[in-house]
Amino acid sequence: MANYFSHDSNARNDEKLIRLRMRHKAAGYGVYFMILERLREEKNYMSAKDYNMIAFDLREDASLIKSVVEDFGLFEFTDIDGKKFFYSESFLDRMSHKDELSRKRSEAGNESAAKRQQVLNICSEENQQVLNKCEDV
C-alpha cells in the first residue's frame, strides 16, 4: 500500500507557495511536494539537511532544493546529536492526525479480533462437549 498524506487542493494559493512559484515556477512547487513525499517516508517525518543527496534523488539541482527548503518559511530546522534536520510543522500536524486515526483503527481491529476469537473458543468448547456426549453413547 502506498504511503498516504493529505494535502489541500488549493495549496498553490498559500502565500508561501505563491512566493515559491513566483521564483521557481511549477518546478519549485513540484520539488516542494516531492520533498513532502520524502518526509512521509522518513522516521519522525524529518529529513537530514543533505541537499546534494536530495537533489540526486529528485534529479534536480541542489541549489533549487536548498532554496525550496530555506527561502520560503516552509520548513523548520533542528539539530539532533550534532546533525542538522528539517521538517514541516504543518506536515507534522497532518501526519499526527493520520497516525492517531491509524492507531485507533488498529486498536479497534485488535478488539474485534479478540471478540471473534472469544466466540470461536466458546463454540469450540460447546462442539467438544457435544462430541464427548456422542462418544459416550
Coordinates of N, CA, C and O in Angstrom, one line a residue:
M1 N 0.8 -1.2 0.0 CA 0.0 0.0 0.0 C 0.9 1.2 0.0 O 1.9 1.3 0.7
A2 N 0.5 2.2 -0.8 CA 1.3 3.5 -0.9 C 1.1 4.3 0.4 O 0.1 4.2 1.1
N3 N 2.2 5.0 0.7 CA 2.2 5.9 1.9 C 1.3 7.1 1.5 O 1.4 7.6 0.4
Y4 N 0.4 7.5 2.5 CA -0.6 8.5 2.2 C -0.3 9.7 3.1 O 0.2 9.6 4.2
F5 N -0.6 10.9 2.5 CA -0.7 12.1 3.3 C -1.7 13.0 2.7 O -1.8 13.0 1.5
S6 N -2.4 13.8 3.5 CA -3.4 14.7 3.0 C -2.7 16.0 2.5 O -1.6 16.3 2.9
H7 N -3.4 16.6 1.6 CA -2.9 17.9 1.0 C -4.1 18.7 0.5 O -5.0 18.2 -0.1
D8 N -4.1 20.0 0.9 CA -5.2 20.8 0.5 C -5.2 21.0 -1.0 O -4.1 21.2 -1.7
S9 N -6.4 20.9 -1.6 CA -6.5 21.1 -3.1 C -6.2 22.5 -3.6 O -5.9 22.7 -4.7
N10 N -6.1 23.4 -2.7 CA -5.8 24.8 -3.1 C -4.5 25.2 -2.4 O -4.2 26.4 -2.2
A11 N -3.6 24.3 -2.2 CA -2.3 24.6 -1.6 C -1.5 25.6 -2.4 O -0.8 26.5 -1.8
R12 N -1.7 25.6 -3.7 CA -0.9 26.5 -4.5 C -1.2 28.0 -4.2 O -0.4 28.9 -4.5
N13 N -2.3 28.3 -3.5 CA -2.7 29.6 -3.2 C -2.2 30.1 -1.8 O -2.4 31.3 -1.5
D14 N -1.5 29.2 -1.1 CA -0.9 29.7 0.1 C 0.2 30.7 -0.2 O 0.9 30.6 -1.2
E15 N 0.3 31.7 0.6 CA 1.2 32.9 0.4 C 2.6 32.4 0.2 O 3.3 32.9 -0.7
K16 N 3.1 31.5 1.0 CA 4.4 31.0 0.9 C 4.7 30.2 -0.4 O 5.7 30.4 -1.0
L17 N 3.7 29.5 -0.8 CA 3.8 28.7 -2.0 C 3.7 29.6 -3.3 O 4.3 29.3 -4.3
I18 N 2.9 30.7 -3.1 CA 2.9 31.7 -4.3 C 4.3 32.3 -4.4 O 4.8 32.4 -5.6
R19 N 4.9 32.6 -3.4 CA 6.3 33.2 -3.4 C 7.2 32.2 -4.0 O 8.1 32.5 -4.9
L20 N 7.1 30.9 -3.6 CA 7.9 29.9 -4.2 C 7.7 29.7 -5.7 O 8.6 29.7 -6.5
R21 N 6.4 29.8 -6.1 CA 6.1 29.7 -7.6 C 6.6 30.9 -8.3 O 6.9 30.8 -9.5
M22 N 6.5 32.1 -7.7 CA 7.0 33.3 -8.4 C 8.5 33.1 -8.7 O 8.9 33.5 -9.8
R23 N 9.2 32.6 -7.8 CA 10.7 32.4 -8.1 C 11.0 31.2 -8.9 O 11.8 31.3 -9.8
H24 N 10.4 30.1 -8.6 CA 10.9 28.8 -9.2 C 9.8 28.2 -10.1 O 10.0 27.1 -10.6
K25 N 8.7 28.9 -10.3 CA 7.6 28.4 -11.2 C 7.1 27.0 -10.7 O 7.3 26.6 -9.5
A26 N 6.5 26.2 -11.6 CA 6.0 24.9 -11.2 C 7.0 24.0 -10.8 O 6.7 23.1 -10.0
A27 N 8.3 24.1 -11.3 CA 9.3 23.2 -10.8 C 9.5 23.3 -9.3 O 9.7 22.3 -8.7
G28 N 9.5 24.5 -8.8 CA 9.7 24.7 -7.3 C 8.5 24.1 -6.6 O 8.7 23.4 -5.5
Y29 N 7.3 24.2 -7.1 CA 6.2 23.7 -6.5 C 6.2 22.1 -6.5 O 5.9 21.5 -5.5
G30 N 6.7 21.6 -7.6 CA 6.8 20.1 -7.7 C 7.9 19.6 -6.7 O 7.7 18.6 -6.1
V31 N 9.0 20.3 -6.6 CA 10.1 19.9 -5.7 C 9.5 20.0 -4.3 O 9.8 19.1 -3.5
Y32 N 8.8 21.0 -3.9 CA 8.2 21.1 -2.6 C 7.4 19.9 -2.2 O 7.6 19.2 -1.2
F33 N 6.5 19.4 -3.1 CA 5.7 18.3 -2.8 C 6.5 17.0 -2.9 O 6.2 16.0 -2.1
M34 N 7.5 16.9 -3.7 CA 8.4 15.7 -3.7 C 9.2 15.7 -2.4 O 9.4 14.6 -1.8
I35 N 9.5 16.8 -1.8 CA 10.2 16.8 -0.5 C 9.2 16.3 0.6 O 9.6 15.5 1.4
L36 N 8.0 16.8 0.5 CA 7.0 16.3 1.4 C 6.8 14.8 1.3 O 6.7 14.0 2.3
E37 N 6.8 14.3 0.1 CA 6.7 12.8 -0.1 C 7.9 12.1 0.5 O 7.8 11.0 1.1
R38 N 9.1 12.7 0.4 CA 10.3 12.1 1.1 C 10.1 12.2 2.6 O 10.5 11.2 3.2
L39 N 9.6 13.3 3.1 CA 9.4 13.4 4.6 C 8.4 12.3 5.0 O 8.6 11.8 6.1
R40 N 7.4 12.0 4.2 CA 6.5 11.0 4.6 C 7.1 9.6 4.8 O 6.7 8.8 5.7
E41 N 8.2 9.4 4.1 CA 8.9 8.1 4.2 C 9.9 8.1 5.3 O 10.5 7.0 5.6
E42 N 10.2 9.2 5.9 CA 11.3 9.3 6.9 C 10.7 9.1 8.3 O 9.6 9.4 8.6
K43 N 11.6 8.5 9.2 CA 11.3 8.4 10.6 C 11.0 9.8 11.2 O 11.8 10.7 10.9
N44 N 10.0 9.9 11.9 CA 9.6 11.2 12.6 C 9.3 12.3 11.6 O 9.3 13.5 11.9
Y45 N 9.2 11.9 10.3 CA 8.8 12.9 9.2 C 9.8 14.0 9.2 O 9.5 15.2 8.9
M46 N 11.1 13.7 9.4 CA 12.2 14.7 9.3 C 13.2 14.2 8.3 O 13.4 13.0 8.1
S47 N 13.9 15.2 7.7 CA 15.0 14.8 6.7 C 16.3 15.4 7.1 O 16.4 16.5 7.6
A48 N 17.4 14.6 6.9 CA 18.7 15.2 7.1 C 18.9 16.3 6.1 O 18.4 16.3 5.0
K49 N 19.6 17.4 6.5 CA 19.8 18.5 5.7 C 21.0 18.3 4.7 O 22.0 18.9 4.8
D50 N 20.7 17.3 3.8 CA 21.7 16.9 2.8 C 21.2 17.2 1.4 O 20.6 16.4 0.8
Y51 N 21.3 18.5 1.0 CA 20.7 18.9 -0.3 C 21.3 18.2 -1.5 O 20.5 17.9 -2.5
N52 N 22.5 17.8 -1.5 CA 23.1 17.0 -2.6 C 22.4 15.7 -2.8 O 22.1 15.2 -3.9
M53 N 22.2 15.0 -1.6 CA 21.6 13.7 -1.7 C 20.1 13.8 -2.2 O 19.6 13.1 -3.0
I54 N 19.4 14.8 -1.6 CA 18.0 15.0 -2.0 C 18.0 15.4 -3.5 O 17.1 14.9 -4.2
A55 N 18.9 16.2 -4.0 CA 18.9 16.7 -5.4 C 19.1 15.4 -6.3 O 18.5 15.3 -7.3
F56 N 20.0 14.5 -5.9 CA 20.3 13.3 -6.6 C 19.0 12.5 -6.7 O 18.6 12.1 -7.8
D57 N 18.3 12.3 -5.6 CA 17.1 11.5 -5.6 C 16.0 12.2 -6.5 O 15.3 11.5 -7.2
L58 N 15.9 13.5 -6.4 CA 14.8 14.1 -7.2 C 15.2 14.5 -8.6 O 14.4 15.1 -9.4
R59 N 16.5 14.3 -8.9 CA 17.1 14.6 -10.2 C 16.9 16.1 -10.5 O 16.5 16.6 -11.6
E60 N 17.2 16.9 -9.5 CA 17.2 18.4 -9.6 C 18.5 18.9 -9.1 O 19.3 18.2 -8.5
D61 N 18.7 20.2 -9.3 CA 19.9 20.9 -8.8 C 19.8 21.2 -7.3 O 18.8 21.5 -6.8
A62 N 20.9 21.0 -6.6 CA 21.0 21.1 -5.2 C 20.6 22.6 -4.8 O 20.0 22.8 -3.7
S63 N 20.9 23.5 -5.6 CA 20.6 24.9 -5.3 C 19.1 25.2 -5.3 O 18.6 25.9 -4.4
L64 N 18.4 24.5 -6.1 CA 16.9 24.6 -6.1 C 16.4 23.9 -4.8 O 15.5 24.5 -4.2
I65 N 16.9 22.8 -4.5 CA 16.4 22.1 -3.2 C 16.7 23.0 -2.0 O 15.8 23.2 -1.2
K66 N 17.9 23.6 -2.0 CA 18.2 24.4 -0.8 C 17.3 25.6 -0.8 O 16.8 26.0 0.3
S67 N 17.0 26.2 -1.9 CA 16.1 27.4 -1.9 C 14.7 27.0 -1.5 O 14.1 27.7 -0.7
V68 N 14.2 25.9 -2.0 CA 12.8 25.5 -1.6 C 12.8 25.2 -0.1 O 11.8 25.7 0.6
V69 N 13.8 24.6 0.5 CA 13.8 24.3 1.9 C 14.0 25.5 2.8 O 13.4 25.7 3.8
E70 N 14.9 26.4 2.3 CA 15.3 27.5 3.2 C 14.7 28.9 3.0 O 14.7 29.7 3.9
D71 N 14.2 29.2 1.8 CA 13.9 30.6 1.4 C 12.5 31.0 1.6 O 12.2 32.2 1.4
F72 N 11.6 30.1 1.9 CA 10.2 30.5 1.9 C 9.4 30.2 3.2 O 8.2 30.4 3.2
G73 N 10.1 29.9 4.2 CA 9.4 29.6 5.5 C 8.6 28.4 5.6 O 7.6 28.3 6.4
L74 N 8.8 27.5 4.7 CA 8.0 26.3 4.6 C 8.5 25.2 5.5 O 7.7 24.3 5.8
F75 N 9.7 25.3 6.0 CA 10.3 24.2 6.8 C 10.9 24.8 8.1 O 11.3 26.0 8.1
E76 N 11.0 24.0 9.1 CA 11.7 24.3 10.3 C 13.0 23.5 10.4 O 13.1 22.5 9.7
F77 N 13.9 23.9 11.2 CA 15.2 23.3 11.3 C 15.5 22.9 12.8 O 15.1 23.6 13.7
T78 N 16.3 21.8 12.9 CA 16.7 21.3 14.3 C 18.0 20.6 14.2 O 18.3 20.1 13.1
D79 N 18.7 20.5 15.3 CA 19.9 19.7 15.4 C 19.6 18.6 16.3 O 19.1 18.8 17.4
I80 N 20.0 17.4 15.9 CA 19.8 16.2 16.7 C 21.1 15.5 16.7 O 21.6 15.0 15.7
D81 N 21.7 15.3 17.9 CA 23.0 14.7 18.0 C 24.1 15.3 17.1 O 24.8 14.5 16.4
G82 N 24.1 16.6 16.9 CA 25.0 17.2 16.1 C 24.7 17.2 14.6 O 25.5 17.7 13.8
K83 N 23.6 16.6 14.2 CA 23.2 16.5 12.8 C 22.1 17.5 12.5 O 21.2 17.6 13.4
K84 N 22.1 18.1 11.4 CA 21.0 19.1 11.0 C 19.9 18.4 10.3 O 20.2 17.6 9.3
F85 N 18.7 18.7 10.7 CA 17.5 18.1 10.0 C 16.5 19.3 9.7 O 16.6 20.3 10.3
F86 N 15.6 19.0 8.8 CA 14.5 19.9 8.6 C 13.2 19.1 8.5 O 13.1 17.9 8.3
Y87 N 12.1 19.9 8.8 CA 10.8 19.3 8.8 C 9.7 20.4 8.6 O 10.1 21.6 8.6
S88 N 8.5 20.0 8.3 CA 7.4 20.9 8.1 C 6.5 20.8 9.3 O 5.9 19.7 9.5
E89 N 6.3 21.9 10.0 CA 5.3 21.9 11.1 C 3.9 21.5 10.7 O 3.3 20.7 11.4
S90 N 3.4 22.1 9.6 CA 2.1 21.7 9.1 C 2.0 20.3 8.7 O 1.0 19.6 8.9
F91 N 3.1 19.8 8.1 CA 3.1 18.3 7.7 C 3.0 17.4 9.0 O 2.3 16.4 9.0
L92 N 3.8 17.8 10.0 CA 3.8 17.0 11.2 C 2.4 17.0 11.8 O 1.9 16.0 12.3
D93 N 1.7 18.1 11.8 CA 0.4 18.2 12.3 C -0.6 17.3 11.5 O -1.3 16.5 12.1
R94 N -0.5 17.3 10.2 CA -1.3 16.5 9.4 C -1.0 15.0 9.7 O -1.9 14.2 9.8
M95 N 0.3 14.7 9.8 CA 0.6 13.3 10.0 C 0.2 12.8 11.4 O -0.1 11.6 11.6
S96 N 0.3 13.7 12.4 CA -0.2 13.3 13.7 C -1.6 12.9 13.7 O -2.0 11.9 14.4
H97 N -2.4 13.6 13.0 CA -3.9 13.3 12.9 C -4.0 11.9 12.2 O -4.8 11.1 12.6
K98 N -3.3 11.7 11.1 CA -3.4 10.4 10.4 C -2.9 9.3 11.3 O -3.5 8.2 11.3
D99 N -1.8 9.5 12.0 CA -1.2 8.5 12.9 C -2.2 8.1 14.0 O -2.3 6.9 14.4
E100 N -2.8 9.1 14.5 CA -3.8 8.9 15.6 C -5.0 8.1 15.1 O -5.4 7.1 15.8
L101 N -5.5 8.4 13.9 CA -6.6 7.6 13.3 C -6.1 6.2 13.1 O -6.9 5.3 13.4
S102 N -4.9 6.0 12.6 CA -4.4 4.6 12.3 C -4.3 3.9 13.6 O -4.6 2.7 13.7
R103 N -3.8 4.5 14.7 CA -3.7 3.9 16.0 C -5.1 3.4 16.5 O -5.3 2.3 16.9
K104 N -6.1 4.3 16.4 CA -7.4 4.0 16.9 C -8.0 2.8 16.0 O -8.6 1.9 16.6
R105 N -7.8 2.9 14.7 CA -8.3 1.8 13.9 C -7.6 0.5 14.2 O -8.3 -0.6 14.2
S106 N -6.4 0.5 14.5 CA -5.6 -0.7 14.9 C -6.1 -1.3 16.2 O -6.4 -2.5 16.3
E107 N -6.4 -0.4 17.2 CA -6.9 -0.9 18.4 C -8.3 -1.5 18.3 O -8.6 -2.5 18.8
A108 N -9.1 -0.8 17.4 CA -10.5 -1.3 17.2 C -10.4 -2.7 16.5 O -11.2 -3.6 16.8
G109 N -9.5 -2.8 15.6 CA -9.3 -4.1 14.9 C -8.9 -5.2 15.8 O -9.3 -6.4 15.8
N110 N -7.9 -4.9 16.7 CA -7.5 -5.8 17.7 C -8.6 -6.3 18.7 O -8.7 -7.4 19.0
E111 N -9.4 -5.3 19.1 CA -10.5 -5.6 20.0 C -11.5 -6.5 19.2 O -12.0 -7.5 19.8
S112 N -11.8 -6.2 18.0 CA -12.7 -7.0 17.2 C -12.2 -8.4 17.0 O -12.9 -9.4 17.2
A113 N -10.9 -8.6 16.7 CA -10.3 -9.9 16.6 C -10.4 -10.7 17.9 O -10.6 -11.9 17.9
A114 N -10.1 -10.0 19.0 CA -10.2 -10.7 20.3 C -11.6 -11.2 20.6 O -11.8 -12.3 21.1
K115 N -12.6 -10.4 20.2 CA -14.0 -10.8 20.5 C -14.4 -12.0 19.6 O -15.0 -12.9 20.0
R116 N -13.9 -12.0 18.3 CA -14.2 -13.1 17.4 C -13.5 -14.4 17.9 O -14.1 -15.5 17.9
Q117 N -12.3 -14.2 18.4 CA -11.6 -15.4 19.0 C -12.3 -15.9 20.2 O -12.4 -17.1 20.3
Q118 N -12.8 -15.0 21.0 CA -13.6 -15.5 22.2 C -14.8 -16.3 21.8 O -15.1 -17.3 22.3
V119 N -15.5 -15.8 20.8 CA -16.7 -16.5 20.3 C -16.3 -17.9 19.7 O -16.9 -18.9 20.0
L120 N -15.2 -17.9 18.9 CA -14.7 -19.2 18.4 C -14.3 -20.2 19.5 O -14.6 -21.4 19.4
N121 N -13.7 -19.7 20.6 CA -13.3 -20.5 21.7 C -14.6 -21.1 22.3 O -14.6 -22.3 22.7
I122 N -15.6 -20.3 22.5 CA -16.9 -20.8 23.2 C -17.5 -21.8 22.3 O -17.9 -22.9 22.7
C123 N -17.6 -21.6 21.0 CA -18.2 -22.5 20.0 C -17.4 -23.8 20.0 O -17.9 -24.9 20.0
S124 N -16.1 -23.7 20.0 CA -15.2 -24.9 20.0 C -15.4 -25.7 21.3 O -15.5 -27.0 21.2
E125 N -15.6 -25.1 22.4 CA -15.8 -25.8 23.7 C -17.2 -26.5 23.6 O -17.3 -27.7 24.0
E126 N -18.2 -25.8 23.1 CA -19.5 -26.4 23.0 C -19.5 -27.6 22.0 O -20.1 -28.6 22.3
N127 N -18.8 -27.5 20.9 CA -18.7 -28.6 20.0 C -18.0 -29.8 20.6 O -18.4 -30.9 20.4
Q128 N -16.9 -29.5 21.4 CA -16.2 -30.6 22.0 C -17.1 -31.3 23.0 O -17.1 -32.5 23.1
Q129 N -18.0 -30.6 23.7 CA -18.9 -31.2 24.7 C -19.9 -32.1 24.0 O -20.2 -33.2 24.4
V130 N -20.4 -31.6 22.8 CA -21.3 -32.5 22.0 C -20.6 -33.7 21.6 O -21.2 -34.8 21.6
L131 N -19.4 -33.6 21.1 CA -18.6 -34.8 20.6 C -18.4 -35.8 21.8 O -18.5 -37.0 21.6
N132 N -18.1 -35.2 22.9 CA -17.9 -36.1 24.1 C -19.1 -36.9 24.4 O -19.1 -38.1 24.8
K133 N -20.3 -36.2 24.3 CA -21.6 -36.9 24.6 C -21.9 -38.0 23.6 O -22.4 -39.0 23.9
C134 N -21.5 -37.7 22.3 CA -21.7 -38.7 21.3 C -20.9 -39.9 21.5 O -21.3 -41.0 21.2
E135 N -19.6 -39.7 22.0 CA -18.7 -40.8 22.2 C -19.2 -41.7 23.4 O -19.0 -42.9 23.4
D136 N -20.0 -41.1 24.3 CA -20.5 -41.8 25.5 C -21.6 -42.7 25.1 O -21.9 -43.7 25.8
V137 N -22.3 -42.5 23.9 CA -23.5 -43.2 23.5 C -23.1 -44.5 22.9 O -22.2 -45.0 22.4

